[in-house]
PDB file of C-alpha atoms in Angstrom:
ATOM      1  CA  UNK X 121      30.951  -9.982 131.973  1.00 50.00           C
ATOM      2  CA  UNK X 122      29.738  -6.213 131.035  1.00 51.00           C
ATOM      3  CA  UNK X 123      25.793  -5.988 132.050  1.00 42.00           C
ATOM      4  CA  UNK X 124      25.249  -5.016 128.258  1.00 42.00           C
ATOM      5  CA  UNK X 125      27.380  -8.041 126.658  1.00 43.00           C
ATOM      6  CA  UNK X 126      25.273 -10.089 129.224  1.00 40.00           C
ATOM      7  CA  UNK X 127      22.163  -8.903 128.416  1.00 39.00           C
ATOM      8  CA  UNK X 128      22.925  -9.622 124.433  1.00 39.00           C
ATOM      9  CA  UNK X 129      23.499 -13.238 125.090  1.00 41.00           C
ATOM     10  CA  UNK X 130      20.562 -13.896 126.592  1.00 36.00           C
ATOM     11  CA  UNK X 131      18.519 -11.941 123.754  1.00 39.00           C
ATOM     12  CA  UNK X 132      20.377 -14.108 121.731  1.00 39.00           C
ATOM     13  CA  UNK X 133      19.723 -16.991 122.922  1.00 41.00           C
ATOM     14  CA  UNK X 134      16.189 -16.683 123.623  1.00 39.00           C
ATOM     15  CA  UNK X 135      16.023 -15.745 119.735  1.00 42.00           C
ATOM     16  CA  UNK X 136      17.959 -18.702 118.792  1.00 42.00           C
ATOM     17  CA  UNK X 137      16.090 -21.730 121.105  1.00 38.00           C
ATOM     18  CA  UNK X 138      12.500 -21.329 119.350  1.00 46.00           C
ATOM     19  CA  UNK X 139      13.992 -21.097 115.546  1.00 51.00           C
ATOM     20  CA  UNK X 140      15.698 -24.500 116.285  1.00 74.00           C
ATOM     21  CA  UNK X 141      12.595 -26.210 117.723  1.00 84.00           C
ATOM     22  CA  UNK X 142      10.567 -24.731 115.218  1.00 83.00           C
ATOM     23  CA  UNK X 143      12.760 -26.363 112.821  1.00 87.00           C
ATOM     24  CA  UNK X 144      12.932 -29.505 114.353  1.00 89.00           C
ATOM     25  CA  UNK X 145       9.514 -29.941 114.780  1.00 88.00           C
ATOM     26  CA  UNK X 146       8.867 -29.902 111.217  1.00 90.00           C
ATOM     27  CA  UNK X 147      11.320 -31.829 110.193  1.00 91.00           C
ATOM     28  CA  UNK X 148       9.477 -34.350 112.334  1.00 90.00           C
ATOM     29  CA  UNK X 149       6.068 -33.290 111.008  1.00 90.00           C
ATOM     30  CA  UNK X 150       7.415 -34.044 107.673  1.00 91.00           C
ATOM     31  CA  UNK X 151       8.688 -37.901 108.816  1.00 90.00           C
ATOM     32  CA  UNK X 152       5.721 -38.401 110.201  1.00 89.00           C
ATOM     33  CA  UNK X 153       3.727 -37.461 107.226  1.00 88.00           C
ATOM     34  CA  UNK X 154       5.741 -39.353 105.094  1.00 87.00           C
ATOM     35  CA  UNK X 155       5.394 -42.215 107.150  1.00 87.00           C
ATOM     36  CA  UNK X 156       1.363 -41.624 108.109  1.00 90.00           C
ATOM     37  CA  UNK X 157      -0.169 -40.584 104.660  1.00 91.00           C
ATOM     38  CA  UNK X 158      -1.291 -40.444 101.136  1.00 93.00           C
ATOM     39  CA  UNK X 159       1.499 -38.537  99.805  1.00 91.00           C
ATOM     40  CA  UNK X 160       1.118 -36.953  95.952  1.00 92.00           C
ATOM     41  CA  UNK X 161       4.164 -34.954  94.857  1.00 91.00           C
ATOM     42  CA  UNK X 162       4.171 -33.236  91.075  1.00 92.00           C
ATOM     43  CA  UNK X 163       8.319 -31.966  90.332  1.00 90.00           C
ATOM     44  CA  UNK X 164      10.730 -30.725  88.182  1.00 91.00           C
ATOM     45  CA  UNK X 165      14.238 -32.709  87.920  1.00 89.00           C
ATOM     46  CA  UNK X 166      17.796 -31.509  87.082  1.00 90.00           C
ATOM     47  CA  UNK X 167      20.660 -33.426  86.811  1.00 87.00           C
ATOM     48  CA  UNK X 168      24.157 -33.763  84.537  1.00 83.00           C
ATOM     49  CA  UNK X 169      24.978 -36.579  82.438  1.00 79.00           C
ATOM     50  CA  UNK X 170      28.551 -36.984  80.593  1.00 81.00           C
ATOM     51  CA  UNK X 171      28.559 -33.167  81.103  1.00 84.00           C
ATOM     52  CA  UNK X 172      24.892 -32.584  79.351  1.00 89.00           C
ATOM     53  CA  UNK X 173      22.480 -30.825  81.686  1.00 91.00           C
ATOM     54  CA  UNK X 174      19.248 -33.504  81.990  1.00 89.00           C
ATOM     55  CA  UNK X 175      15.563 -31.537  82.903  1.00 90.00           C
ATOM     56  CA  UNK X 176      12.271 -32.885  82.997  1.00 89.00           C
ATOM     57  CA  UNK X 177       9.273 -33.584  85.503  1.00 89.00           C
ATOM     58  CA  UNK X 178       7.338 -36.088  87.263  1.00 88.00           C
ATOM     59  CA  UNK X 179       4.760 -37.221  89.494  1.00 90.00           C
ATOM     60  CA  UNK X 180       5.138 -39.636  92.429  1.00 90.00           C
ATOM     61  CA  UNK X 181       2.852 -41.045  94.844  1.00 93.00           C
ATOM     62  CA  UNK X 182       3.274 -42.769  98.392  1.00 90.00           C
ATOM     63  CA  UNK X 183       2.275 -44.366 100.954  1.00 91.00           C
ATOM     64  CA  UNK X 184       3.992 -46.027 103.482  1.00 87.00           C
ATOM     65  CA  UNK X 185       6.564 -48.377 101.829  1.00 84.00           C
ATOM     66  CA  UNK X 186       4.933 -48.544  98.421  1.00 90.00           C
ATOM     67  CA  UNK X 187       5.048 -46.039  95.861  1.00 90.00           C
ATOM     68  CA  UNK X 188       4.332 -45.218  91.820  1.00 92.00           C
ATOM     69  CA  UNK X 189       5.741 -41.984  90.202  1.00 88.00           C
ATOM     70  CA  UNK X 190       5.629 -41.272  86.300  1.00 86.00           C
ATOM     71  CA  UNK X 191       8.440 -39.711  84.520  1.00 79.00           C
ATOM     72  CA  UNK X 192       9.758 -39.435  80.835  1.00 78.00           C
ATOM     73  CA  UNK X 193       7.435 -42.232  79.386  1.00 82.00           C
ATOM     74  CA  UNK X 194       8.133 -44.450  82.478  1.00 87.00           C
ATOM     75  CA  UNK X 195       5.822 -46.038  85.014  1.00 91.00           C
ATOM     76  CA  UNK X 196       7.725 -46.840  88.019  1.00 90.00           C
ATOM     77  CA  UNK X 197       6.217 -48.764  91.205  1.00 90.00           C
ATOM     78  CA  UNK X 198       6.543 -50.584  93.977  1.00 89.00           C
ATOM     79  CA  UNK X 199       4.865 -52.926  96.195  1.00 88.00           C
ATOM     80  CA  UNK X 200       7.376 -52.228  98.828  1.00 83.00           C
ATOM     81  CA  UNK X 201       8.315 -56.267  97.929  1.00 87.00           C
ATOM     82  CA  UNK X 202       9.374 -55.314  94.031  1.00 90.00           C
ATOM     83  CA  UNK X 203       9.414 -52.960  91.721  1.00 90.00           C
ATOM     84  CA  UNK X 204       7.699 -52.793  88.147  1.00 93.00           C
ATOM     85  CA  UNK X 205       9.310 -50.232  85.296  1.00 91.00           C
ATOM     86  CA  UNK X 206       7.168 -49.886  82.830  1.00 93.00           C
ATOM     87  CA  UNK X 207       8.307 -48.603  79.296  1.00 92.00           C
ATOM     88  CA  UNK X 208       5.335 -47.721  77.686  1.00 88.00           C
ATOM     89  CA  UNK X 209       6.381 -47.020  73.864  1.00 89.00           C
ATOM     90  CA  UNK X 210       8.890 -49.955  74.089  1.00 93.00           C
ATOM     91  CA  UNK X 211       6.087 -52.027  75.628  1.00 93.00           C
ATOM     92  CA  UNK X 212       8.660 -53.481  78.246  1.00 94.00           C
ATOM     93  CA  UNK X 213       8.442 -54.627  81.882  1.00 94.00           C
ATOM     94  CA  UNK X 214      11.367 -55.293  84.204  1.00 93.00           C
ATOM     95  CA  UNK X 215      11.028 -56.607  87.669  1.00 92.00           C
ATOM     96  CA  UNK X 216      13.226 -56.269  90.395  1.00 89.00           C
ATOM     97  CA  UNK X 217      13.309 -56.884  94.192  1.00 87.00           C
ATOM     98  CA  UNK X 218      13.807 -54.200  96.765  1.00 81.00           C
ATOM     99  CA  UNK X 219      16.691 -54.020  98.542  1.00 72.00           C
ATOM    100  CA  UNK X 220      19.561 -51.605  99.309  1.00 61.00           C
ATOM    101  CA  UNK X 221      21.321 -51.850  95.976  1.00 58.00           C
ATOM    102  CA  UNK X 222      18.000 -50.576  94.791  1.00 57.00           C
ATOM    103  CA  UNK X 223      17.751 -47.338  96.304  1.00 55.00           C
ATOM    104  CA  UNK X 224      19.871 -44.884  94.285  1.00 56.00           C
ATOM    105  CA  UNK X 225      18.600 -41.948  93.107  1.00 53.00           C
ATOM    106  CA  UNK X 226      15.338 -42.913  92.740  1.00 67.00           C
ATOM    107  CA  UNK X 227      13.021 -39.936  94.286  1.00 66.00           C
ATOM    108  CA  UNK X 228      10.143 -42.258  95.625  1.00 71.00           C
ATOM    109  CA  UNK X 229      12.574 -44.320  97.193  1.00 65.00           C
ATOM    110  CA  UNK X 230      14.383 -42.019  98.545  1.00 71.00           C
ATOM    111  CA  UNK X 231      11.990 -39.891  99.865  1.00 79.00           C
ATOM    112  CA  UNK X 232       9.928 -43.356 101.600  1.00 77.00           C
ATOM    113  CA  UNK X 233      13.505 -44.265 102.990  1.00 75.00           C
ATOM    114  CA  UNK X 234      14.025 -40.941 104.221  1.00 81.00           C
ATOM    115  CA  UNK X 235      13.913 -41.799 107.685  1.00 80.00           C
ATOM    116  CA  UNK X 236      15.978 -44.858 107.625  1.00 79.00           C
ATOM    117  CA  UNK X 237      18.149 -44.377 104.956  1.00 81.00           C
ATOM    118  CA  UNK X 238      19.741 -40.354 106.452  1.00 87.00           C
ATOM    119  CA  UNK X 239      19.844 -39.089 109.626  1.00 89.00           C
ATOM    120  CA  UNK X 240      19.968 -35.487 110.045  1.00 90.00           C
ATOM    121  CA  UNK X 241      23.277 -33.553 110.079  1.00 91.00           C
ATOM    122  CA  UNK X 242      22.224 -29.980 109.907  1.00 91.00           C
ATOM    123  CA  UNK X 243      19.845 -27.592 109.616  1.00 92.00           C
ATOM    124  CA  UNK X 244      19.551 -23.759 108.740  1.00 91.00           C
ATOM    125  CA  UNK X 245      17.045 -21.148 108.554  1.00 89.00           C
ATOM    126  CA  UNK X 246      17.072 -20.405 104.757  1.00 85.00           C
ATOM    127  CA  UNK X 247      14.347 -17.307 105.485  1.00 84.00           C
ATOM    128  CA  UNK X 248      11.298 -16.866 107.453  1.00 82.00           C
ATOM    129  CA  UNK X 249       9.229 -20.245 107.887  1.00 83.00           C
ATOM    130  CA  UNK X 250      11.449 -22.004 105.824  1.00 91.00           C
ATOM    131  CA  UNK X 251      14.593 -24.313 106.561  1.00 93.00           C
ATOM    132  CA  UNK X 252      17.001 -26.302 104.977  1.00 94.00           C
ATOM    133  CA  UNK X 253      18.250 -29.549 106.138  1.00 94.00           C
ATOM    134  CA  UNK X 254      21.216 -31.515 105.592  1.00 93.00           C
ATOM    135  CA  UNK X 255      21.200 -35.258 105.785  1.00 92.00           C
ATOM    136  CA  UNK X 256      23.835 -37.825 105.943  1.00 90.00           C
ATOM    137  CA  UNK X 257      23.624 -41.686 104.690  1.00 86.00           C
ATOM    138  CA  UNK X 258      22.905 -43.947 106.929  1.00 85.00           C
ATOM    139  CA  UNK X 259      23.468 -47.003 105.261  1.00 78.00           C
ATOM    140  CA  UNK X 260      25.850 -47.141 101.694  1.00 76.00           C
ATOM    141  CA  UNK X 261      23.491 -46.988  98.639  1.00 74.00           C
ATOM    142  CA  UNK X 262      25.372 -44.410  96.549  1.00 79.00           C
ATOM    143  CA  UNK X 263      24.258 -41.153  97.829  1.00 84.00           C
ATOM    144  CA  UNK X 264      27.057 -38.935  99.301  1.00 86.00           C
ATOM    145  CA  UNK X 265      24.469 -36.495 100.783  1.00 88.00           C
ATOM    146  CA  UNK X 266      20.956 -35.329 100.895  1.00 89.00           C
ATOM    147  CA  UNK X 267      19.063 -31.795 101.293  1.00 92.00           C
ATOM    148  CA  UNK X 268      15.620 -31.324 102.153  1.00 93.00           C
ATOM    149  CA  UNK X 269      14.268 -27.753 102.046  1.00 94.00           C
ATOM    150  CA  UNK X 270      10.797 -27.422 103.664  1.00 93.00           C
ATOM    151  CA  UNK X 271       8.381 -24.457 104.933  1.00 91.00           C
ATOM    152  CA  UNK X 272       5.411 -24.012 107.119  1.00 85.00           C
ATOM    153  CA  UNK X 273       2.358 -24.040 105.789  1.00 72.00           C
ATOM    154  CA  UNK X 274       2.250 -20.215 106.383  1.00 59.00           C
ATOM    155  CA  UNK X 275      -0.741 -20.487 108.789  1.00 49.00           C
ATOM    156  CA  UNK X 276       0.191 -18.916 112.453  1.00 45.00           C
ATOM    157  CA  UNK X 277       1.654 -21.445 114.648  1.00 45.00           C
ATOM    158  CA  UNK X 278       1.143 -24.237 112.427  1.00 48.00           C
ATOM    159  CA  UNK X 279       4.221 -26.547 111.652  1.00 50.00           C
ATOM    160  CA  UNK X 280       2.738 -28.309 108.392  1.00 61.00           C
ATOM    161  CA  UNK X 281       5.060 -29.891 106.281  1.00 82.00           C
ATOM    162  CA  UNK X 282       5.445 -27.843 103.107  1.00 89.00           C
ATOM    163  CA  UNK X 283       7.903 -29.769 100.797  1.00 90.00           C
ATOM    164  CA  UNK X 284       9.672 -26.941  98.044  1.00 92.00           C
ATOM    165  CA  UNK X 285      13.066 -28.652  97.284  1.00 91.00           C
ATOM    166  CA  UNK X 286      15.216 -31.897  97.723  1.00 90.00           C
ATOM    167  CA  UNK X 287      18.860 -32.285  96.120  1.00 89.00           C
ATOM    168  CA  UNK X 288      20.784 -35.385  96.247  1.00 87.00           C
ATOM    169  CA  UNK X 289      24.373 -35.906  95.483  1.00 87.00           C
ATOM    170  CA  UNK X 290      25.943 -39.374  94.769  1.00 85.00           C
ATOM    171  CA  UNK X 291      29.204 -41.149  95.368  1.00 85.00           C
ATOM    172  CA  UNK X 292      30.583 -39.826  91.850  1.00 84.00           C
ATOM    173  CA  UNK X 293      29.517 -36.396  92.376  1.00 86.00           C
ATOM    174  CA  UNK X 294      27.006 -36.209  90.445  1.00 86.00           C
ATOM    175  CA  UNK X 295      23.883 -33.917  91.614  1.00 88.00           C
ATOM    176  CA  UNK X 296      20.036 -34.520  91.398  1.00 88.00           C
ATOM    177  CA  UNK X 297      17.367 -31.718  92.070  1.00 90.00           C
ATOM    178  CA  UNK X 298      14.155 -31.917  92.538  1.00 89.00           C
ATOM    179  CA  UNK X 299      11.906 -28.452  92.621  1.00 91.00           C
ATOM    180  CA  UNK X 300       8.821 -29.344  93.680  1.00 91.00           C
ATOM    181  CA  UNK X 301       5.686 -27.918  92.123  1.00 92.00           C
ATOM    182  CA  UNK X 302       3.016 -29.230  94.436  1.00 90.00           C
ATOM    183  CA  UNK X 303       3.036 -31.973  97.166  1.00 88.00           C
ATOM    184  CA  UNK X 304      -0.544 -32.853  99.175  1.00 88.00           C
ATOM    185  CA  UNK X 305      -0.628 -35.060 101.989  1.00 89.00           C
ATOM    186  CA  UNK X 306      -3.927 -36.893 102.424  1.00 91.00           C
ATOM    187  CA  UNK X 307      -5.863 -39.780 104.206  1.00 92.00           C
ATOM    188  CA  UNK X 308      -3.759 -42.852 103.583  1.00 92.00           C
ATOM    189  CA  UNK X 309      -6.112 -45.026 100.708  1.00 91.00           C
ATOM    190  CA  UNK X 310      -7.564 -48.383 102.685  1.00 89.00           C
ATOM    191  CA  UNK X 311      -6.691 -50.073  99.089  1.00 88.00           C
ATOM    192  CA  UNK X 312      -2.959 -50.658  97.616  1.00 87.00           C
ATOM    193  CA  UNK X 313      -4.243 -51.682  94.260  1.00 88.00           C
ATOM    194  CA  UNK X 314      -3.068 -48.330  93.074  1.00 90.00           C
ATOM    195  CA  UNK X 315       0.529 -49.157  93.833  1.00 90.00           C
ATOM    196  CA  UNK X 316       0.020 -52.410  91.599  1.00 89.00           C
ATOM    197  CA  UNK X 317       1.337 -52.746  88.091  1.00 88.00           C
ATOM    198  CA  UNK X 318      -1.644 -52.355  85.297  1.00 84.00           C
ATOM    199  CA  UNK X 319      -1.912 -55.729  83.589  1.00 85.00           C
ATOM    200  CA  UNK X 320       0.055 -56.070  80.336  1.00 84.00           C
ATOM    201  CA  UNK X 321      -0.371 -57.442  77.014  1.00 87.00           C
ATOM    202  CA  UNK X 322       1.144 -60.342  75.293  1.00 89.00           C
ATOM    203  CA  UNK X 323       3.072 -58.043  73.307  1.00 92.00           C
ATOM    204  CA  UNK X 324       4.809 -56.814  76.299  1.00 94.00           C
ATOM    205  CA  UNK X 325       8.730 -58.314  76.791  1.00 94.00           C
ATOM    206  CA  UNK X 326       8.537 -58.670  80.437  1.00 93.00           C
ATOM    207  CA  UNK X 327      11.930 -59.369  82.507  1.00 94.00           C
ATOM    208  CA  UNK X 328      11.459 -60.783  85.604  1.00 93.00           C
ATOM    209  CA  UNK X 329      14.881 -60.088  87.593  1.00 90.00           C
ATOM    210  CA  UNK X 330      13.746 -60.896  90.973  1.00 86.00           C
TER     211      UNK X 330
END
């Protein structure tokens, strides 16, 4: 091999080891955070139905297995046992149990089942500090395939978790994005009361499907 073409490939790889560990490790970070913490995430949605484009925005909050996001006049939440909707303006409650089938696009869900739901194909360097990665399914729920795009926190050295964008694309096709506007990770709360449905009236219709 030509001292100069040798000399290139070691450059090269020397360039190419730390970007890969560097993305790895906060992928990890991220999992862990997930997994660790009080997790408050304020998005934007796309999606297409029947061929209309769908937009809107949400809030979502984890921790652990249990969640509660806000979207569209719905109160969604989760014990990590079952799972409340709550229709406001309809004044309607149904109740259903977690399992698989309940996963779908759901971004709490998915985002809580990260870990066991994907494993991780892929992953790119989109620009500095910032990386996309590609997940597959690990189990069948109805999600073809999965993107996460996070960043460091911008801080020297430092491999926070910085969560911009997640895109999920289902068995039909069909694609979900989620821009995210903010996302905090925090002290995980001692108390899950917050995860708990609020207590209805008696002129709420309230469908218990569990």
């Amino acid at each position: 091999m030509p001292f100069l073409t040798l000399v290139t490939a070691i450059v090269l790889s020397f360039a190419v080891v730390p970007v890969s560990a560097q993305g790895q490790e906060l992928y990890e970070s991220f999992v862990n955070s997930l997994a660790t913490s009080f997790v408050s995430v304020s998005y934007e949605y796309e999606t297409e139905v029947s061929g209309v484009k769908v937009v809107g925005e949400g809030n979502l909050f984890l921790q652990g297995q249990s969640y509660r996001y806000n979207a569209e006049g719905l109160t969604v939440c989760s014990d990590s046992r079952s799972i409340w909707i709550a229709d406001q303006a309809a004044r309607e409650m149904v109740i259903e149990s977690v399992d698989e089938s309940s996963l779908g696009v759901n971004p709490a869900i998915l985002l809580v089942n990260l870990a066991r739901a994907f494993t991780l194909k892929s992953m790119n360097k989109a620009e500095d500090g910032v990386f996309v990665y590609h997940l597959l399914p690990a189990i069948s729920f109805g999600i073809r395939e999965c993107s996460v795009t996070l960043a460091t926190s911008g801080a020297q050295s430092s491999t926070a978790p910085v969560l911009k964008k997640a895109s999920f694309i289902t068995d039909d096709g069909t694609e979900f994005i989620l821009v995210i506007k903010s996302a905090t990770f925090e002290e995980p709360r001692r108390s899950y009361e917050f995860f708990m449905p609020a207590k209805m009236g008696s002129d709420w219709v309230v469908t218990d499907l569990r």
